[in-house]
Coordinates of C-alpha atoms in Angstrom, one line a residue:
Chain A
M1 CA -67.6 62.2 36.8
T2 CA -68.2 61.4 40.3
L3 CA -66.3 60.2 43.4
K4 CA -69.2 57.3 44.2
N5 CA -70.7 54.7 42.1
T6 CA -73.8 56.0 40.3
P7 CA -76.4 54.0 38.9
E8 CA -75.0 54.1 35.1
R9 CA -70.8 53.9 36.2
W10 CA -68.3 53.1 37.7
G11 CA -67.1 56.2 39.8
A12 CA -64.0 58.0 40.3
V13 CA -62.1 55.8 43.2
S14 CA -63.6 52.2 42.8
Q15 CA -62.1 52.9 38.8
A16 CA -59.0 53.6 40.1
L17 CA -58.6 50.8 42.9
H18 CA -59.3 48.4 39.8
W19 CA -57.2 50.0 37.5
L20 CA -54.8 49.6 39.7
V21 CA -55.0 46.7 41.4
V22 CA -54.8 45.3 37.7
L23 CA -52.0 46.7 37.5
L24 CA -49.8 45.8 40.3
I25 CA -51.7 41.9 39.8
L26 CA -49.9 41.3 36.4
A27 CA -46.6 43.3 38.3
V28 CA -46.5 41.2 41.1
A29 CA -47.9 38.0 39.5
T30 CA -44.7 38.2 36.4
V31 CA -42.4 38.7 39.3
G32 CA -43.6 35.5 41.0
L33 CA -42.8 33.6 37.3
V34 CA -40.2 35.2 37.2
M35 CA -38.2 34.4 40.7
D36 CA -38.8 31.0 40.9
E37 CA -36.2 30.8 37.6
L38 CA -33.3 32.4 40.0
P39 CA -31.1 30.9 42.3
R40 CA -31.5 31.9 45.3
T41 CA -29.0 34.1 46.6
P42 CA -29.0 36.9 48.5
K43 CA -27.8 38.5 44.4
Y44 CA -31.4 37.9 44.3
F45 CA -33.2 38.5 47.2
W46 CA -34.2 41.9 46.6
V47 CA -36.9 40.6 43.7
Y48 CA -37.6 38.2 46.8
T49 CA -38.7 41.3 48.3
A50 CA -40.6 42.9 45.1
H51 CA -42.9 40.5 45.6
K52 CA -43.9 40.3 48.7
S53 CA -44.4 44.5 49.1
L54 CA -46.1 44.2 45.2
G55 CA -48.9 41.0 47.3
I56 CA -48.5 43.4 49.9
T57 CA -49.9 45.9 48.0
V58 CA -52.1 44.8 47.0
L59 CA -53.9 43.2 50.3
A60 CA -53.9 46.4 51.6
L61 CA -55.4 49.0 48.1
M62 CA -57.5 45.0 48.3
L63 CA -58.9 46.2 51.5
L64 CA -60.0 49.2 50.6
R65 CA -61.6 48.2 47.6
L66 CA -63.5 46.0 49.8
G67 CA -64.1 49.2 52.1
W68 CA -65.3 51.4 49.7
R69 CA -67.5 48.1 48.1
L70 CA -69.5 47.8 51.1
Y71 CA -69.8 51.5 51.6
A72 CA -70.7 52.9 48.0
G73 CA -71.8 50.0 47.0
G74 CA -72.0 48.4 42.8
V75 CA -73.2 49.2 39.9
P76 CA -76.5 47.8 38.4
P77 CA -76.1 45.2 35.2
V78 CA -76.4 46.9 32.1
A79 CA -80.1 47.1 31.4
G80 CA -81.5 44.0 29.5
T81 CA -78.7 41.9 31.2
P82 CA -79.7 38.0 31.6
R83 CA -80.6 37.2 35.4
W84 CA -77.7 34.4 35.0
Q85 CA -75.0 36.7 33.4
A86 CA -75.9 39.3 36.2
T87 CA -75.3 35.7 38.7
V88 CA -72.4 34.8 37.4
A89 CA -70.6 38.2 36.8
S90 CA -71.8 39.1 40.0
A91 CA -69.7 35.6 41.9
T92 CA -66.9 36.7 39.4
H93 CA -66.1 39.5 41.2
W94 CA -67.4 38.6 45.2
L95 CA -64.2 36.0 44.0
L96 CA -62.4 37.7 42.6
Y97 CA -62.2 40.3 45.9
A98 CA -61.8 37.0 48.3
L99 CA -59.2 35.4 45.6
A100 CA -56.9 38.7 45.2
L101 CA -57.2 38.9 49.2
A102 CA -56.3 35.0 50.0
M103 CA -53.4 35.8 47.5
P104 CA -51.1 37.7 49.2
L105 CA -52.4 36.1 52.4
S106 CA -51.3 32.4 51.6
G107 CA -48.1 34.4 50.6
W108 CA -47.4 36.6 53.7
L109 CA -48.7 33.6 55.5
Y110 CA -45.8 30.9 53.0
D111 CA -43.5 34.0 54.5
S112 CA -44.0 34.2 57.8
A113 CA -43.7 29.9 58.4
S114 CA -40.3 29.3 56.2
G115 CA -39.0 31.9 58.7
L116 CA -35.7 32.9 56.3
R117 CA -35.3 36.3 56.7
P118 CA -37.0 39.7 57.7
F119 CA -38.9 41.3 55.0
R120 CA -39.1 44.3 55.0
W121 CA -41.4 46.0 52.5
F122 CA -40.2 47.4 49.9
G123 CA -37.2 48.0 52.3
L124 CA -38.8 50.6 54.3
F125 CA -40.4 48.5 57.3
T126 CA -40.4 44.7 58.7
M127 CA -43.2 43.3 58.4
P128 CA -44.9 41.6 61.3
K129 CA -45.0 37.5 60.6
L130 CA -48.3 35.9 60.9
T131 CA -46.4 33.1 62.3
G132 CA -42.9 31.6 63.9
P133 CA -41.2 28.7 61.4
N134 CA -42.8 26.5 60.7
E135 CA -42.2 24.1 58.1
W136 CA -45.2 21.8 57.4
L137 CA -47.5 25.4 57.4
A138 CA -44.8 27.1 55.3
D139 CA -45.7 23.7 52.5
R140 CA -49.5 24.7 53.1
A141 CA -49.0 28.0 52.1
R142 CA -47.1 27.9 49.6
D143 CA -49.6 24.8 47.6
A144 CA -52.5 26.8 48.7
H145 CA -50.9 30.5 46.9
E146 CA -49.7 28.0 44.0
L147 CA -53.5 26.7 44.0
L148 CA -55.4 30.1 44.2
F149 CA -53.0 31.7 41.8
L150 CA -54.8 28.4 39.2
L151 CA -57.7 29.7 39.8
L152 CA -57.0 33.3 39.9
V153 CA -55.8 33.4 36.2
A154 CA -58.2 31.6 35.5
L155 CA -61.0 34.3 36.7
V156 CA -59.5 37.2 34.9
V157 CA -59.9 35.2 31.9
L158 CA -63.6 34.6 33.0
H159 CA -64.0 38.0 33.5
A160 CA -62.0 40.1 31.0
A161 CA -63.4 37.7 28.2
A162 CA -66.8 38.7 29.7
A163 CA -66.1 42.2 29.4
L164 CA -64.4 42.1 26.6
W165 CA -67.6 40.4 25.0
H166 CA -69.8 42.9 26.2
H167 CA -67.5 46.2 24.5
L168 CA -67.1 44.5 21.3
I169 CA -69.4 42.0 19.9
V170 CA -72.6 43.4 22.1
R171 CA -71.3 46.2 22.2
D172 CA -73.0 47.6 25.5
E173 CA -71.7 50.1 28.2
T174 CA -70.3 47.7 30.3
L175 CA -66.7 47.8 29.6
A176 CA -67.3 51.9 29.4
R177 CA -68.5 52.8 32.7
M178 CA -65.0 51.3 34.3
L179 CA -63.4 53.6 31.9
P180 CA -61.8 56.9 32.8
R181 CA -63.6 59.1 30.0
R182 CA -67.7 58.1 28.6
R183 CA -66.7 56.7 25.2
T184 CA -69.7 57.3 23.4
R185 CA -70.7 55.3 21.6
T186 CA -71.9 55.9 18.0
P187 CA -71.5 52.3 16.1
E188 CA -68.5 52.7 13.6
P189 CA -68.8 52.0 9.6
E190 CA -68.2 48.6 8.8
D191 CA -64.5 48.6 7.4
P192 CA -63.7 44.9 5.8
D193 CA -60.3 46.6 5.7
H194 CA -60.0 48.6 9.7
D195 CA -59.2 45.9 12.3
A196 CA -61.2 47.2 15.3
Chain B
M1 CA -4.1 14.4 57.0
T2 CA -6.0 11.9 58.9
P3 CA -5.3 8.3 57.5
R4 CA -7.4 6.7 55.2
L5 CA -8.6 3.1 55.2
T6 CA -9.4 2.4 51.9
T7 CA -6.3 1.5 51.4
P8 CA -5.4 -2.3 52.4
A9 CA -1.9 -1.1 54.0
A10 CA -4.5 1.6 55.6
V11 CA -6.0 -1.8 57.8
A12 CA -3.6 -3.2 58.2
A13 CA -1.6 -1.2 59.9
M14 CA -4.5 0.4 61.9
L15 CA -5.2 -3.6 63.3
V16 CA -1.9 -4.3 63.9
A17 CA -2.1 -0.6 66.1
M18 CA -5.3 -2.2 67.5
M19 CA -3.6 -5.5 68.7
A20 CA -0.4 -3.4 69.8
A21 CA -2.6 -0.7 72.3
P22 CA -4.7 -2.9 74.8
A23 CA -8.4 -1.8 75.3
R24 CA -8.3 0.7 78.0
A25 CA -11.4 1.7 80.4
A26 CA -11.6 4.4 79.1
D27 CA -12.8 3.7 75.6
Y28 CA -16.2 4.8 74.8
V29 CA -18.5 4.8 71.3
Q30 CA -21.5 6.9 71.1
A31 CA -24.6 6.1 72.4
P32 CA -28.0 6.9 70.8
G33 CA -30.1 9.9 71.8
S34 CA -26.7 12.5 71.2
S35 CA -27.2 15.5 69.5
L36 CA -24.9 17.8 67.6
A37 CA -26.4 20.8 66.7
F38 CA -25.1 24.5 64.9
A39 CA -27.0 27.9 65.1
T40 CA -26.6 30.8 63.5
K41 CA -28.5 33.5 61.6
Y42 CA -29.8 35.6 58.7
D43 CA -30.0 39.1 58.6
G44 CA -30.7 38.7 62.7
E45 CA -33.2 35.7 62.2
V46 CA -31.9 32.9 64.3
F47 CA -32.1 30.6 63.0
S48 CA -30.4 26.3 63.9
G49 CA -30.3 23.0 62.7
R50 CA -28.5 19.4 63.5
F51 CA -26.9 17.2 60.9
G52 CA -27.0 14.4 58.8
G53 CA -25.8 12.0 61.2
F54 CA -22.6 11.8 63.4
D55 CA -20.4 9.4 65.7
T56 CA -18.0 9.6 67.9
K57 CA -15.3 8.2 69.0
L58 CA -13.7 8.8 72.9
R59 CA -10.7 8.1 75.1
F60 CA -10.8 9.7 78.2
D61 CA -10.2 9.7 81.9
P62 CA -10.1 12.8 83.8
E63 CA -7.2 11.5 85.8
R64 CA -5.4 11.5 82.2
L65 CA -6.3 13.9 79.9
D66 CA -3.0 13.5 78.8
D67 CA -4.1 9.9 76.6
A68 CA -7.3 11.4 75.9
R69 CA -8.6 11.5 72.2
L70 CA -11.6 12.4 70.6
E71 CA -12.3 11.7 66.9
V72 CA -16.2 13.0 65.6
T73 CA -17.4 12.1 62.4
I74 CA -19.7 14.4 61.4
Q75 CA -22.4 13.7 58.4
L76 CA -23.1 17.1 56.2
A77 CA -25.5 15.2 53.5
G78 CA -29.5 15.3 55.7
T79 CA -28.6 18.4 57.8
S80 CA -32.1 20.1 58.8
T81 CA -32.9 23.4 59.7
G82 CA -36.4 22.7 58.8
N83 CA -36.2 24.3 56.0
A84 CA -35.7 22.7 52.5
D85 CA -35.1 25.8 50.6
R86 CA -32.4 26.4 53.3
D87 CA -31.2 23.0 53.5
S88 CA -30.8 22.5 50.0
T89 CA -28.6 25.8 50.2
L90 CA -26.6 24.2 52.4
A91 CA -26.0 20.5 50.9
G92 CA -24.6 23.0 47.2
S93 CA -21.4 24.2 46.6
D94 CA -21.6 27.0 48.4
F95 CA -22.4 25.7 51.5
F96 CA -21.7 22.6 52.0
N97 CA -21.1 21.0 49.4
V98 CA -21.7 17.9 49.9
A99 CA -21.3 16.3 46.7
R100 CA -17.3 16.6 47.3
F101 CA -17.1 16.7 50.9
S102 CA -20.5 14.5 52.3
R103 CA -18.6 14.6 55.3
A104 CA -17.0 16.5 57.9
T105 CA -13.7 15.2 60.5
Y106 CA -13.1 16.4 63.7
V107 CA -9.5 15.8 65.6
A108 CA -8.6 15.9 69.0
E109 CA -5.6 15.0 71.3
R110 CA -4.7 18.3 73.4
F111 CA -6.9 18.0 76.1
R112 CA -7.0 20.5 79.4
A113 CA -8.9 21.1 82.3
V114 CA -10.3 24.6 82.9
D115 CA -12.7 26.3 85.3
D116 CA -16.2 24.5 84.2
G117 CA -14.7 21.6 82.7
Y118 CA -12.2 20.9 80.2
V119 CA -11.6 22.2 76.8
A120 CA -10.3 19.9 73.7
D121 CA -8.2 22.3 71.3
G122 CA -8.8 19.8 68.5
T123 CA -8.8 19.8 64.3
L124 CA -11.9 20.3 62.5
T125 CA -12.0 19.5 59.1
L126 CA -14.9 20.8 56.7
R127 CA -14.9 21.2 53.0
G128 CA -11.5 19.9 52.1
V129 CA -10.1 23.4 55.3
S130 CA -8.3 21.6 58.6
R131 CA -8.4 24.7 61.2
P132 CA -7.9 24.3 64.6
V133 CA -11.2 24.4 66.5
A134 CA -11.3 24.6 71.0
L135 CA -14.4 22.2 72.4
H136 CA -15.5 23.4 75.9
F137 CA -17.5 20.2 77.6
T138 CA -18.7 19.0 80.5
W139 CA -17.8 15.6 81.6
T140 CA -20.6 13.2 84.0
P141 CA -19.5 9.8 84.0
G142 CA -22.0 7.5 83.8
N143 CA -23.3 5.1 81.6
P144 CA -23.7 6.1 79.7
A145 CA -21.4 9.2 80.2
L146 CA -22.6 12.6 79.4
L147 CA -20.2 14.8 77.2
S148 CA -21.9 18.0 76.4
G149 CA -20.1 20.7 74.9
R150 CA -20.1 23.7 72.7
A151 CA -17.1 25.4 69.7
T152 CA -17.7 27.5 67.7
V153 CA -16.5 27.6 63.7
K154 CA -15.6 30.6 61.9
R155 CA -17.2 28.8 58.8
L156 CA -15.7 31.7 56.0
E157 CA -12.3 29.4 57.3
F158 CA -13.7 26.0 56.0
G159 CA -15.2 28.5 52.8
V160 CA -18.7 27.5 54.4
G161 CA -21.3 30.5 52.6
G162 CA -18.2 32.2 50.0
G163 CA -18.9 34.0 46.7
D164 CA -22.5 36.1 47.8
W165 CA -23.0 34.5 51.0
A166 CA -19.5 35.8 52.4
D167 CA -21.5 38.9 53.9
T168 CA -20.8 38.7 57.6
A169 CA -23.8 41.4 58.1
L170 CA -25.8 38.9 56.2
I171 CA -24.7 35.8 58.1
P172 CA -22.1 36.2 61.2
D173 CA -18.8 34.4 60.2
E174 CA -19.0 32.4 64.1
V175 CA -21.9 29.5 63.9
A176 CA -22.5 28.3 67.3
I177 CA -22.1 24.2 68.1
S178 CA -23.4 22.3 70.6
T179 CA -23.6 18.5 71.5
R180 CA -24.4 16.5 73.7
V181 CA -23.0 12.9 73.6
F182 CA -24.3 10.0 75.4
L183 CA -21.3 7.5 75.6
H184 CA -21.0 3.8 76.3
P185 CA -17.9 1.9 77.1
A186 CA -16.1 0.4 74.2
P187 CA -17.1 -2.9 73.8

């Protein structure tokens, strides 16, 4: 596998960034949903710090990823993809980039405007505040954070469903070329007892 | 313990006392524009807040400190620090516990003059606990007169921020109180 992207498949850097961000977003979203249920006492504040730290990590990786995408280019749709599908896919990809950047930014703004306590990234260094305490701004940033999350969930579902549809129904290379090992797509024999 | 004005006997006793003691020229009540604030920090992050409300009654004459008396009633519900999460935590049982103790009182009957003003050695009753708290203040006569004061309250003496919040490395024990009370002569 090459580092850079080729017309046939995503290179190692794009793949690593893609799947790393997938794992981090799953983790940060899980922690984010769980922490809303926790008592707001110092005993559990590390959970909030973990959520914020994971989010800032996503932000940093997404900036790297955006830079790499602009430098290394994308991979064109597999041959024969209808134009409308390519357009929807491309729009989804760029919206996902935008949301994966806007989510941590709105969270960071919410944290800053709340002004409750210092935010140390995984306890290692203190993150700068984007703004001083501002209750109005904190409320807006929190609303945005929640709304963007719902949008992100909707787009991730669309994106993943499309990838699985390509892989399982259309049986083309769309998903396989974002996977580390090249899967030779020999059609499996139809076996009614075997769940694919 | 301060007398409770909830029983008819207490009210009657108070009325008798009021009639017996002629109103003095140096009796004051709180005027609009007064403020009572506190400041502390969480993990180094400084924040300040205002109580839901407060009411001041003062008898004060710089020439007759032995006759002075200050009584402040502080409404804890509605305390605001500029963050709704923090405000609800403050109202909760770990801090003010406003469901049980909706107000605090400060009563001072011993006053002394110091270099830069006066000190009232009073008693703060907060969260069901009464402890001495000194109020340093300056006095500007007039109508309204102005009492401008500072005090330091050790929150843990009153059980404010116990349990998980007791760590003074996160929240210092000492909370700074500042007040500016405008005072009209009592009618």
